[in-house]
XYZ file of C-alpha atoms in Angstrom:
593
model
C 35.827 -161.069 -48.768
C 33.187 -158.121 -48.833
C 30.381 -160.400 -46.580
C 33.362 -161.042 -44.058
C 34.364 -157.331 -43.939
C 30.264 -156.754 -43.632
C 30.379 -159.026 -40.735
C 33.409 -157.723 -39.335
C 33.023 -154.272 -38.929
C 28.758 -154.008 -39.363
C 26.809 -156.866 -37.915
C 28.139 -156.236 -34.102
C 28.050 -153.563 -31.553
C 30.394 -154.750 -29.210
C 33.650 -157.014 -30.029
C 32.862 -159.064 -26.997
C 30.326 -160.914 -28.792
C 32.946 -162.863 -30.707
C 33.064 -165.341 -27.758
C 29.464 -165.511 -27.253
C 29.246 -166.711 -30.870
C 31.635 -169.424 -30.464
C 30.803 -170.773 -27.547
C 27.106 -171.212 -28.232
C 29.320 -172.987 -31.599
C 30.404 -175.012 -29.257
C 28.022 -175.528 -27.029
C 25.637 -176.840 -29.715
C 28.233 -179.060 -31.058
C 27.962 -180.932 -27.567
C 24.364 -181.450 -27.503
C 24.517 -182.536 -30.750
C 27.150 -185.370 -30.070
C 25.217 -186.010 -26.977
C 21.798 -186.494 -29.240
C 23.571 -189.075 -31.460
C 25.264 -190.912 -28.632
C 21.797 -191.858 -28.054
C 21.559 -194.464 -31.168
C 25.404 -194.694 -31.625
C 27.066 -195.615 -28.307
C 30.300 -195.262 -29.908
C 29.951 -191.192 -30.199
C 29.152 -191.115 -26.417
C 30.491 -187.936 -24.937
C 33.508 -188.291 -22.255
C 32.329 -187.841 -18.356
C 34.311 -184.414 -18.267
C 32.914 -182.852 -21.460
C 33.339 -179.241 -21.446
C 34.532 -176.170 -23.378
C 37.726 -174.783 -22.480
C 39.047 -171.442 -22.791
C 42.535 -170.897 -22.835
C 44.131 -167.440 -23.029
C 48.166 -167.268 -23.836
C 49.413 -164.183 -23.520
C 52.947 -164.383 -24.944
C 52.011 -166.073 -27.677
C 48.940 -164.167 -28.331
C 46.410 -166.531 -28.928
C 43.178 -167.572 -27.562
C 41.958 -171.131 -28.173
C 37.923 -172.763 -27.514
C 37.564 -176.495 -27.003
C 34.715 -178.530 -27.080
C 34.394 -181.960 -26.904
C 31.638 -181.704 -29.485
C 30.611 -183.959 -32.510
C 33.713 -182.685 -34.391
C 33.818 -181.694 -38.023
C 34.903 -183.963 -41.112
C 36.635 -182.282 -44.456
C 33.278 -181.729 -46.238
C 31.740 -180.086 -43.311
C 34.561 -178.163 -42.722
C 34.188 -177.033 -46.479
C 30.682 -176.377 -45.869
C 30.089 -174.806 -42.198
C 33.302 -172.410 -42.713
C 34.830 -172.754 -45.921
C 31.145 -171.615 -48.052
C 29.274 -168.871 -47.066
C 26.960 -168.314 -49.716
C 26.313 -171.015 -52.260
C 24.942 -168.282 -54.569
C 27.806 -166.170 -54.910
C 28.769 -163.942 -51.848
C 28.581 -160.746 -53.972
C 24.933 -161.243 -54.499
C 24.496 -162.731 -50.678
C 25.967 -159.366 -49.705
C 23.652 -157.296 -51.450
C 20.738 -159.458 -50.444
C 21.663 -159.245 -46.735
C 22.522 -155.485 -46.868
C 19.172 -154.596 -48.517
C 17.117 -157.116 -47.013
C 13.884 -156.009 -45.231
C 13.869 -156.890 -41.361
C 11.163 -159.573 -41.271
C 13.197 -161.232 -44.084
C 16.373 -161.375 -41.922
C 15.636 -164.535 -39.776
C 15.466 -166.988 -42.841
C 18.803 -165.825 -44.215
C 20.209 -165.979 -41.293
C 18.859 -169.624 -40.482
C 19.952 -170.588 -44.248
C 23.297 -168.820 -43.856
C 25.273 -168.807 -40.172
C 27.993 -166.253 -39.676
C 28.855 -166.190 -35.937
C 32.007 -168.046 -36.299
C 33.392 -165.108 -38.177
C 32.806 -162.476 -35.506
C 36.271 -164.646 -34.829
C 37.295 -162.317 -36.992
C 36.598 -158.702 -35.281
C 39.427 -159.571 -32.756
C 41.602 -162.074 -35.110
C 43.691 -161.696 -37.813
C 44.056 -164.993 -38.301
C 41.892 -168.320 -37.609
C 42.586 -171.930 -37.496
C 39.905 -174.553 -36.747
C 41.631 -178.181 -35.907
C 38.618 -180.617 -35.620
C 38.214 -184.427 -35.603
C 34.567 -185.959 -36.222
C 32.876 -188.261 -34.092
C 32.837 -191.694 -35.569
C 36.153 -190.807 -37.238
C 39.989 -191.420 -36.955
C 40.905 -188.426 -39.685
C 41.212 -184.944 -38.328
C 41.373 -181.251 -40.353
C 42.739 -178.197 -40.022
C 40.672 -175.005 -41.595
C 42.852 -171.645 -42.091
C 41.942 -168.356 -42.964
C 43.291 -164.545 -42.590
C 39.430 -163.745 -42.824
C 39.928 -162.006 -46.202
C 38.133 -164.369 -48.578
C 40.037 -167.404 -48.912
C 41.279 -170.210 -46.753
C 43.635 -173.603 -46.464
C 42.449 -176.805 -45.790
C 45.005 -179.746 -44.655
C 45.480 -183.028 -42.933
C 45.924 -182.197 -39.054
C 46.215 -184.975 -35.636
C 43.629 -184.481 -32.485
C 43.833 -187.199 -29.552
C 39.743 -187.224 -29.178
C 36.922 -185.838 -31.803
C 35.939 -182.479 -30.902
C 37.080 -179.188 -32.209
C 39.786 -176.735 -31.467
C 39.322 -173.069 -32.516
C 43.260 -171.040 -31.946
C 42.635 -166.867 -32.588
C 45.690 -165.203 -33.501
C 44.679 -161.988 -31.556
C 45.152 -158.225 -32.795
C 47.308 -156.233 -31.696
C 43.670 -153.830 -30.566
C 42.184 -157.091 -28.578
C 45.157 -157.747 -25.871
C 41.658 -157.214 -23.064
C 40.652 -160.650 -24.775
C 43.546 -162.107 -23.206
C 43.081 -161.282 -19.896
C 41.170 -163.884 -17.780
C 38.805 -161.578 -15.874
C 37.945 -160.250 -19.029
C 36.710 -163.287 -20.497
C 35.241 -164.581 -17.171
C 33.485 -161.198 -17.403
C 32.201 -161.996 -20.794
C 31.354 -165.091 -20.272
C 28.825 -164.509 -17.106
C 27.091 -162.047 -19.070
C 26.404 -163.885 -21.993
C 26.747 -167.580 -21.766
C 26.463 -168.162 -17.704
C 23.724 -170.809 -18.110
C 24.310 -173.017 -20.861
C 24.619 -176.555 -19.557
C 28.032 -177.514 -20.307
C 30.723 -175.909 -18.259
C 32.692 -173.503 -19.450
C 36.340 -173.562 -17.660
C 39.137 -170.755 -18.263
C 42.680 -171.507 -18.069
C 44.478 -169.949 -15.377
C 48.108 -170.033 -13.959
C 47.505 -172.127 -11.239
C 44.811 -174.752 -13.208
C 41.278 -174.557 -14.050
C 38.522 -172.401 -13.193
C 34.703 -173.005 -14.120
C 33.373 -169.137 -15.652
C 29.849 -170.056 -15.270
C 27.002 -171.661 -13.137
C 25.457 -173.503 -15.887
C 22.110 -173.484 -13.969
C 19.162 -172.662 -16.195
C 16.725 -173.347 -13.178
C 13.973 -171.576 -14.732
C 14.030 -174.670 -17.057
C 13.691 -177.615 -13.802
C 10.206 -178.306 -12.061
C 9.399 -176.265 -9.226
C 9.526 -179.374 -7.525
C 13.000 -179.729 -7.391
C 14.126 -176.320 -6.940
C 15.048 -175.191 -3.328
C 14.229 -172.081 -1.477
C 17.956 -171.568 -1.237
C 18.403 -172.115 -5.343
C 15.544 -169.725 -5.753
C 17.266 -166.709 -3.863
C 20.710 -167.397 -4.990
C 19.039 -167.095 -8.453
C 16.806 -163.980 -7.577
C 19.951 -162.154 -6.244
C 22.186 -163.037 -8.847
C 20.042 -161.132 -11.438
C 18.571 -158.310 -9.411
C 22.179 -157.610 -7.425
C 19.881 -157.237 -4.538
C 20.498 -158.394 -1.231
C 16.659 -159.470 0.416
C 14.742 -161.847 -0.610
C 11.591 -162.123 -3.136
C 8.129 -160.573 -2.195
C 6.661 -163.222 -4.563
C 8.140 -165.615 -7.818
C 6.741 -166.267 -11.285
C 8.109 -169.809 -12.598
C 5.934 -171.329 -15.613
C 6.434 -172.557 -18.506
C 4.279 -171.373 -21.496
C 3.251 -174.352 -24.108
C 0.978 -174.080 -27.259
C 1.136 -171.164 -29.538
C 4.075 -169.849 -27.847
C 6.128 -171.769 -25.971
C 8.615 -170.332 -23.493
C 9.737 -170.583 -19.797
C 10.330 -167.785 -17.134
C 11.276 -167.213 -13.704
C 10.569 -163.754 -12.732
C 10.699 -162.417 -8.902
C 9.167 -159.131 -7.624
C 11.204 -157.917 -4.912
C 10.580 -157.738 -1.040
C 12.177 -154.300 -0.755
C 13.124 -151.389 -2.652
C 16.286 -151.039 -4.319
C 18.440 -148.548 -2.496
C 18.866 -146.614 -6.315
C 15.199 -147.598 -7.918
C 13.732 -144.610 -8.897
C 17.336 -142.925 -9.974
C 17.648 -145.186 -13.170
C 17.918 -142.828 -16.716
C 15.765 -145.694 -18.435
C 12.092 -146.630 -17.684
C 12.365 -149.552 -19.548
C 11.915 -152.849 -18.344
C 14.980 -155.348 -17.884
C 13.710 -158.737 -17.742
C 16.328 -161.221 -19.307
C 16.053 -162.554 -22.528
C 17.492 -165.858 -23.291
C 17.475 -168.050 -26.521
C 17.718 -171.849 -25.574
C 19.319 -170.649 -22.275
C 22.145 -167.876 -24.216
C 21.309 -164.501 -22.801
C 20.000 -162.323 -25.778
C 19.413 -158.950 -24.258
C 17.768 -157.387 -21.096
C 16.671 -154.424 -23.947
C 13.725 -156.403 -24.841
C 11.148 -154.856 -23.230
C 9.356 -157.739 -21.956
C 7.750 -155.930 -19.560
C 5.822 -152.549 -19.739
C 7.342 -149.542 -18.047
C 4.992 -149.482 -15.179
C 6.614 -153.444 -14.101
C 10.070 -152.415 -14.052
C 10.969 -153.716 -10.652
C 10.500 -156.589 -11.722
C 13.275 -159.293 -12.295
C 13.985 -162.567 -14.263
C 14.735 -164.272 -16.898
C 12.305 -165.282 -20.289
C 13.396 -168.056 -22.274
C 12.420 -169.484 -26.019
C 13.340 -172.164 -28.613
C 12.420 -170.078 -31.821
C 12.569 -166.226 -31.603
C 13.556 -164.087 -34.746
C 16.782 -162.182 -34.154
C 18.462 -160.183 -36.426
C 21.889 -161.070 -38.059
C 23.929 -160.366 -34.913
C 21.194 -161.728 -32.812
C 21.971 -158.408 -30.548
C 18.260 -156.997 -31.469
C 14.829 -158.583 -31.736
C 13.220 -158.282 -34.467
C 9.528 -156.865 -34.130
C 7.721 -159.921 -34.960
C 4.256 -161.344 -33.900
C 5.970 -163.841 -31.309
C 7.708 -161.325 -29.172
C 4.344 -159.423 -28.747
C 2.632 -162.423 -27.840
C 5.474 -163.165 -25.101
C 5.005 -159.536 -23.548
C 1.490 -159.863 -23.472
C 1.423 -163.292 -21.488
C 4.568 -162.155 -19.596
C 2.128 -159.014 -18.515
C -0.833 -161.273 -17.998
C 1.004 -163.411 -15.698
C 2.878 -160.561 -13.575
C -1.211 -159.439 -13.576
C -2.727 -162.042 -12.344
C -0.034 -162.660 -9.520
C -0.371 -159.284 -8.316
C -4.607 -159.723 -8.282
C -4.028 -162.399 -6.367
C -1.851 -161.103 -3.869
C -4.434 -158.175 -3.799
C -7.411 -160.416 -3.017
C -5.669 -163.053 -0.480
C -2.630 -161.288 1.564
C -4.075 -157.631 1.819
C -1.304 -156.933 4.573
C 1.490 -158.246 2.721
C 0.549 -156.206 -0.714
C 0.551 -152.981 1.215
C 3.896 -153.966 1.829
C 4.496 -154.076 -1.698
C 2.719 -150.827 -2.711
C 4.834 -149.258 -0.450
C 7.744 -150.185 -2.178
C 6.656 -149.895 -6.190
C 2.810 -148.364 -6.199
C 3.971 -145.103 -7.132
C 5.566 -147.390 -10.429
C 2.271 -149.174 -10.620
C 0.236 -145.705 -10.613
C 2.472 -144.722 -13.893
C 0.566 -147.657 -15.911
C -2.934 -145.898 -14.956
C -1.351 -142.993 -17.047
C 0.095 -144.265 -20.070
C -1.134 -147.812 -20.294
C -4.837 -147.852 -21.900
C -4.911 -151.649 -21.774
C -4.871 -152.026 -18.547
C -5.667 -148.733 -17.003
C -8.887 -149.876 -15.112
C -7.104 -152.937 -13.295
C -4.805 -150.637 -12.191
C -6.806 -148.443 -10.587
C -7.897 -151.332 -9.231
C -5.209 -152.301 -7.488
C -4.123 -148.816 -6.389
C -3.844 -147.975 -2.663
C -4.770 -144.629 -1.300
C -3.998 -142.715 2.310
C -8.001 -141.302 2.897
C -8.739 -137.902 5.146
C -11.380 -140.461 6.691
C -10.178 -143.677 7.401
C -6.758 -144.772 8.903
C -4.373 -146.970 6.849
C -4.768 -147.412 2.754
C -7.637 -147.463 1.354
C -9.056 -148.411 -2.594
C -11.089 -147.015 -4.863
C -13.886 -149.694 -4.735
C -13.808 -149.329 -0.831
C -14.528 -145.125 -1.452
C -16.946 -145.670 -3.436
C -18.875 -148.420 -1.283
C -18.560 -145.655 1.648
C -20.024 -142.541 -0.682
C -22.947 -140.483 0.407
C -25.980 -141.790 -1.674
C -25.927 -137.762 -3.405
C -22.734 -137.580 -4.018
C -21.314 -138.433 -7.782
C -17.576 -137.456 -7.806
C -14.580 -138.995 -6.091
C -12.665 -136.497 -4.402
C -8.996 -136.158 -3.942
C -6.394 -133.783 -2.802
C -2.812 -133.338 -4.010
C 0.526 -132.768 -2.728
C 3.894 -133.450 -1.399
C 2.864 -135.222 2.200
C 0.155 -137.392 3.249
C 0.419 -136.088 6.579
C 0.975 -132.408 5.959
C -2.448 -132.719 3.400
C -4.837 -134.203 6.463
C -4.145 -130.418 7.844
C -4.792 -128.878 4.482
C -7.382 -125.666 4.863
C -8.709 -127.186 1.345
C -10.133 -130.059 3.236
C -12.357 -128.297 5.833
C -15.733 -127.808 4.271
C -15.397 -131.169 2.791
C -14.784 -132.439 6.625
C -17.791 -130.499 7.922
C -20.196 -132.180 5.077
C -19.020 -136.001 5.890
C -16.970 -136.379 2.311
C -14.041 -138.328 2.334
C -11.085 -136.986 0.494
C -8.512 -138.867 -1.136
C -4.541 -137.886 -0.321
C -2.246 -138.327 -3.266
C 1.100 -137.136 -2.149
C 3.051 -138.634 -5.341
C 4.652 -137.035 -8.559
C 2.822 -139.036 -10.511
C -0.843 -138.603 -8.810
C -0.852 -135.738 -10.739
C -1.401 -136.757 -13.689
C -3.038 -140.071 -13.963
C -6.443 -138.944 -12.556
C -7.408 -137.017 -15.732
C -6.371 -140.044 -17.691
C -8.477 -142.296 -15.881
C -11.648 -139.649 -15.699
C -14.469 -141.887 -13.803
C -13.997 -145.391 -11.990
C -17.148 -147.923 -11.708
C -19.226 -144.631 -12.682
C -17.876 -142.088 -10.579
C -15.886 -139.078 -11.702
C -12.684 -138.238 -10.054
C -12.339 -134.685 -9.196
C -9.838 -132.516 -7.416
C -10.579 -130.394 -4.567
C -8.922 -127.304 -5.729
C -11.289 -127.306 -8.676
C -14.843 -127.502 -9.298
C -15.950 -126.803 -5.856
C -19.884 -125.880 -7.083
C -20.230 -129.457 -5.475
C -19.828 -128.481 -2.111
C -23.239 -126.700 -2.405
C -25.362 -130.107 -2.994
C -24.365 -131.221 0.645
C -25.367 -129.222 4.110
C -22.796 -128.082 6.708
C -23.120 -130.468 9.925
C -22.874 -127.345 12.250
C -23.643 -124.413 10.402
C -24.942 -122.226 12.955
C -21.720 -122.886 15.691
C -19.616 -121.134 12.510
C -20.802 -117.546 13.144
C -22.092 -114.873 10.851
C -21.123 -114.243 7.646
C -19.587 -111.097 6.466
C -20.636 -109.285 3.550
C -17.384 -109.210 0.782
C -19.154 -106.697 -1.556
C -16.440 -103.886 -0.967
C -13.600 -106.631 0.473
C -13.150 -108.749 -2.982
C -12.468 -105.853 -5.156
C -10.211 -104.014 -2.768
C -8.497 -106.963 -2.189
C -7.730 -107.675 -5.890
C -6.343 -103.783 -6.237
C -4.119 -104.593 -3.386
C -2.695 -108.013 -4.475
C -2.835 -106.718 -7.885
C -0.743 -109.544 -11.057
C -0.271 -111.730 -7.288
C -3.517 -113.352 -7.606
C -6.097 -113.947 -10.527
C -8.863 -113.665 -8.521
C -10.218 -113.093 -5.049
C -13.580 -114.806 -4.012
C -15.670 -116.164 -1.274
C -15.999 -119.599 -0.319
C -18.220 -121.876 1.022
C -15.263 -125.160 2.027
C -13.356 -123.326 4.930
C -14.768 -124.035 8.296
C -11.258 -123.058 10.884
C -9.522 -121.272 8.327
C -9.625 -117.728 7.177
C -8.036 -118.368 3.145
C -6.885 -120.575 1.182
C -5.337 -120.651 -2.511
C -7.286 -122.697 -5.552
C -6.076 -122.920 -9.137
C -7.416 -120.735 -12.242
C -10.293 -122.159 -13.618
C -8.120 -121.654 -16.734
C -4.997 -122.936 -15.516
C -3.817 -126.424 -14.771
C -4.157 -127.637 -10.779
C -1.549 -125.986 -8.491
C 0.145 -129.263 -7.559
C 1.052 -130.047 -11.376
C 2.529 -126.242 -11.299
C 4.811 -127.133 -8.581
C 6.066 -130.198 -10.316
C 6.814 -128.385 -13.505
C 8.252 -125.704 -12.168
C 10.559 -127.988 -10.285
C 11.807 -130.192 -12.820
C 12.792 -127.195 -14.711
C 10.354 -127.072 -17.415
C 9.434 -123.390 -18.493
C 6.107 -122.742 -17.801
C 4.389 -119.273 -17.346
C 3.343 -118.350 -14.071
C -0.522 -118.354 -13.266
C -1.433 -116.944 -11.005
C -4.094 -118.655 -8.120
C -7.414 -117.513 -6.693
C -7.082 -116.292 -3.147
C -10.438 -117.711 -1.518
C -11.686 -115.921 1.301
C -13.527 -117.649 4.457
C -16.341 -114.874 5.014
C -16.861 -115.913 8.704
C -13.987 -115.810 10.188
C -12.628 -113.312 12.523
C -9.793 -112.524 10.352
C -11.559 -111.605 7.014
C -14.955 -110.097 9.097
C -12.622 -107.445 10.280
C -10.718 -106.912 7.073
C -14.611 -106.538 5.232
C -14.993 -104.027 8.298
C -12.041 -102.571 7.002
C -12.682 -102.295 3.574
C -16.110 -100.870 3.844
C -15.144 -97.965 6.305
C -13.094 -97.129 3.322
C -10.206 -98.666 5.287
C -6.772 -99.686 3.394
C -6.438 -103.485 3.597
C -3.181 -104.035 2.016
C -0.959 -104.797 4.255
C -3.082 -107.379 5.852
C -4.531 -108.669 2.319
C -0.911 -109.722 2.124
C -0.366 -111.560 5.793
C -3.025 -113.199 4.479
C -1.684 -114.493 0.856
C 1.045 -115.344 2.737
C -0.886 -117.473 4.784
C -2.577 -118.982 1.880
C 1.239 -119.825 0.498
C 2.169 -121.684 3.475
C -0.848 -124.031 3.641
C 0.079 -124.546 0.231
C 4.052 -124.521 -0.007
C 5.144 -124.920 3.914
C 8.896 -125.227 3.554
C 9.614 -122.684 1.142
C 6.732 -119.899 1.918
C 7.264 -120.173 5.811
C 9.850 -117.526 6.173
C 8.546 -114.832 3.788
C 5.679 -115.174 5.935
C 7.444 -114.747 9.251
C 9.241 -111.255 7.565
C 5.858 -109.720 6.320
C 3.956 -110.573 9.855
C 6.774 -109.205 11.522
C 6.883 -105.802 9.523
């Protein structure tokens, strides 16, 4: 009595699961028949072997038939009637206090799905017939510790399980309930699994583990029926996974990356990945993380013989085997994506287009495989036309030059304009354009790739003095900022940290750079609008000493001049280049005034 209240109202999340348990019951009981039909032709299975589901509303009962190997008296007595052999006050304690690696072998010792029966029944009877035999039994119990066992009649071996429902459970007598339950948990188990309706019989699930056939009898049609049916999408696969793993581990898989994007990807609360897990073809969970984070789009099903799961096999248990099935999962996604990379360079643009800001998360938070990544990571370039890698930049780098340089933003476009790229234009370096969230962040993580440093544009600009202006003398005079910088910073006063002179604008006269002890302006952007708090720092206003603009301001300043006023047309210049939606109208007002 205190194990079944302990599996009553602890071991599952969800009452749903009741039917799960029973039908797998039944389910096995099948096979099993069908394995000893194979030396006893006597036990052979009938050519419409099933399990049926039949809801009855008015009565209030729910009854699951299989056509399975039956059970006699003794098993009867030994699959339902004995839970623990040892005494179920000390199986209780042993289970409730049991560490979680120990869990599988008391589980395999000891079953105790059939009595999930028992979270929507207040009453169970099991009629069953064996195989082989003419006698058939009927088990009985309220599910508070004890039970009946009597003489019963059934046409055929097999097994009959009747729930007398609660008067809490009517949903589980509603057919699209149980249809409902049954796709999500038990839609590709072999046998069929039929639900009884008004007007006859209607099959709840496809029963087409396809990930378990050879590839060689699987149709393109099969394949994106299948793909669809898991990712609710409505295209059709950019590329599909379908192994089987044998040796150590042994599972199979079908897994699909998709040909588009998912009208909501990117809105989903969880990162997590939600591959499929099945156990001998019963979906498990799609919790399991078989995939890391930065593979999320992509879709399937893993399947295994011999996983550890925990009593209500709702969880996985964190075991050697499950690591070693994420890490070839990952390998495999990998090497398919490599691939795709080396031979169809036009088709896995495509794809980056879709998921490489995803892929770009890994080359943050994923140490493993941070440098294949970056790898396979696309770029827009301020020098070539299309996407470009890093292995290409690199191969087209000026023999003195040691960093890779990029530029962040909001726009690939809007950034081959930027003011920040001009004196890198006029010296002949190419500049990377990151225009996603997540480009960031992942460049500090990575640091250097085959050798070369990745730097940002907005920072560390002492580099632009290794390399020699193309056409220096067609850029006009400079003008000497002695008096200008100073007066400037009076004028803009807490508005700017610094004002300075700069050697990387050719057309334009400023531009704005981060604090040499603040983080890169692009990352304050994104903080600031996902809400975090963060305290304002303020940028360095960088002044372009020969153009027209900031000659005549120096002029300005050093006839004593005030330079106010136009100090701040031209920090609000700077803010455009740098926010152009938001800064263009405060802009507009202050030129106008």
């Amino acid at each position: 009595g205190r194990l079944l209240d302990l599996v009553v109202h602890s071991l599952y999340s969800e009452r749903e699961i009741f039917l799960r348990e029973l039908v797998a019951n039944a389910a096995d009981a099948t096979d099993r028949r069908r394995f000893e039909a194979l030396t006893d032709g006597a036990l052979a299975l009938p050519e419409d072997a099933k399990i049926r589901i039949n809801p009855d509303k008015e009565a209030r009962l729910l009854t699951i038939t299989d056509d399975g190997t039956g059970m006699s008296r003794e098993e009867l007595v030994s699959n339902l009637g004995t839970i623990a052999r040892s005494g179920t006050r000390a199986f209780g304690e042993q289970l409730e206090n049991a560490k979680p690696e120990d869990k599988p072998s008391l589980i395999g010792q000891f079953g105790v799905g059939f009595y999930a029966a028992f979270m929507v029944a207040d009453k169970v009877e099991v009629t069953s017939r064996r195989a082989g035999s003419d006698e058939a039994w009927c088990w009985t119990s309220d599910g508070k510790g004890a039970y009946t066992l009597a003489p019963a009649t059934r046409e055929k071996a097999g097994t009959d399980i009747v729930l007398h429902i609660k008067e809490d459970a009517d949903e589980f007598l509603d057919v699209w309930r149980l249809e409902s339950i049954i796709n999500k948990w038990a839609d590709h188990i072999s046998w069929p699994v039929t639900i009884l309706k008004e007007d006859g019989e209607t099959t709840a699930n496809k029963g087409k583990a396809i990930w378990r056939r050879p590839k060689n009898e699987i149709t393109e049609d099969e394949l994106n029926d299948f793909y669809r049916h898991v990712s609710h999408n409505f295209d059709t696969p950019w590329s599909t996974l379908h192994w089987r793993a044998e040796g150590t581990i042994e599972f199979s898989s079908m897994l699909f990356i998709p040909g588009s994007r998912p009208f909501d990807f990117g809105q989903e609360q969880s990162r997590d990945s939600k591959v499929r897990l099945h156990v001998r073809r019963m979906f498990i969970t799609d919790d399991a993380t078989l995939l890391p984070s930065w593979l999320r789009f992509v879709v399937g099903v893993v399947d295994t013989e011999d996983l550890p799961l925990n009593v209500s096999r709702e969880m996985l248990q964190a075991t050697p085997v499950l690591a070693r099935i994420r890490k070839a999962v990952t390998s495999k996604v990998m090497g398919e994506l490599k691939s795709r990379a080396k031979n169809d360079a036009e088709g896995f643009e495509k794809f980056w287009e879709n998921f490489g800001s995803v892929i770009k998360e890994g080359i943050w938070d994923d140490a493993e495989h941070r440098t294949e990544l970056a790898g396979l990571a696309r770029f827009r370039s301020s020098a070539v036309d299309g996407w470009t890698t890093l292995s290409d930049y690199v191969a087209r780098m000026k023999p003195e030059q040691e960093a890779i340089y990029y530029l962040t933003g909001d726009n690939a476009d809007i950034m081959a304009k930027s003011a920040q790229l001009e004196g890198f234009r006029a010296r002949g370096l190419e500049v990377l354009l990151l225009s996603e969230p997540v480009d960031s962040f992942w460049p500090d993580r990575l640091s250097s790739f085959e050798g070369k440093t990745l730097r940002s544009i907005t920072q560390g600009l002492e580099d632009l003095e290794k390399f020699a202006l193309s056409n220096a003398d067609a850029l006009g005079e400079a003008a000497d900022l002695e008096k200008l910088l100073p007066a400037l910073k009076d004028a803009l006063g807490e508005d700017v940290s610094e004002v300075r002179g700069t050697d990387r604008l050719v057309g334009s006269p400023v531009v704005l750079a981060a604090s040499a002890s603040g983080p890169d302006l692009q990352i304050q952007k994104l903080m600031r609008r996902s809400g975090q708090a963060m305290p304002e720092t303020p940028p360095v206003l960088e002044l372009n000493p020969r153009h027209p603009l900031v000659r005549d301001l120096a002029a300005r300043a050093e006839a004593g001049q005030s330079v106010e006023i136009l100090g701040r047309v031209l920090l609000d210049l700077a803010r455009i280049r740098n926010h152009p939606a938001r800064d263009a109208g405060v802009f507009r007002r202050r030129w106008y005034c």
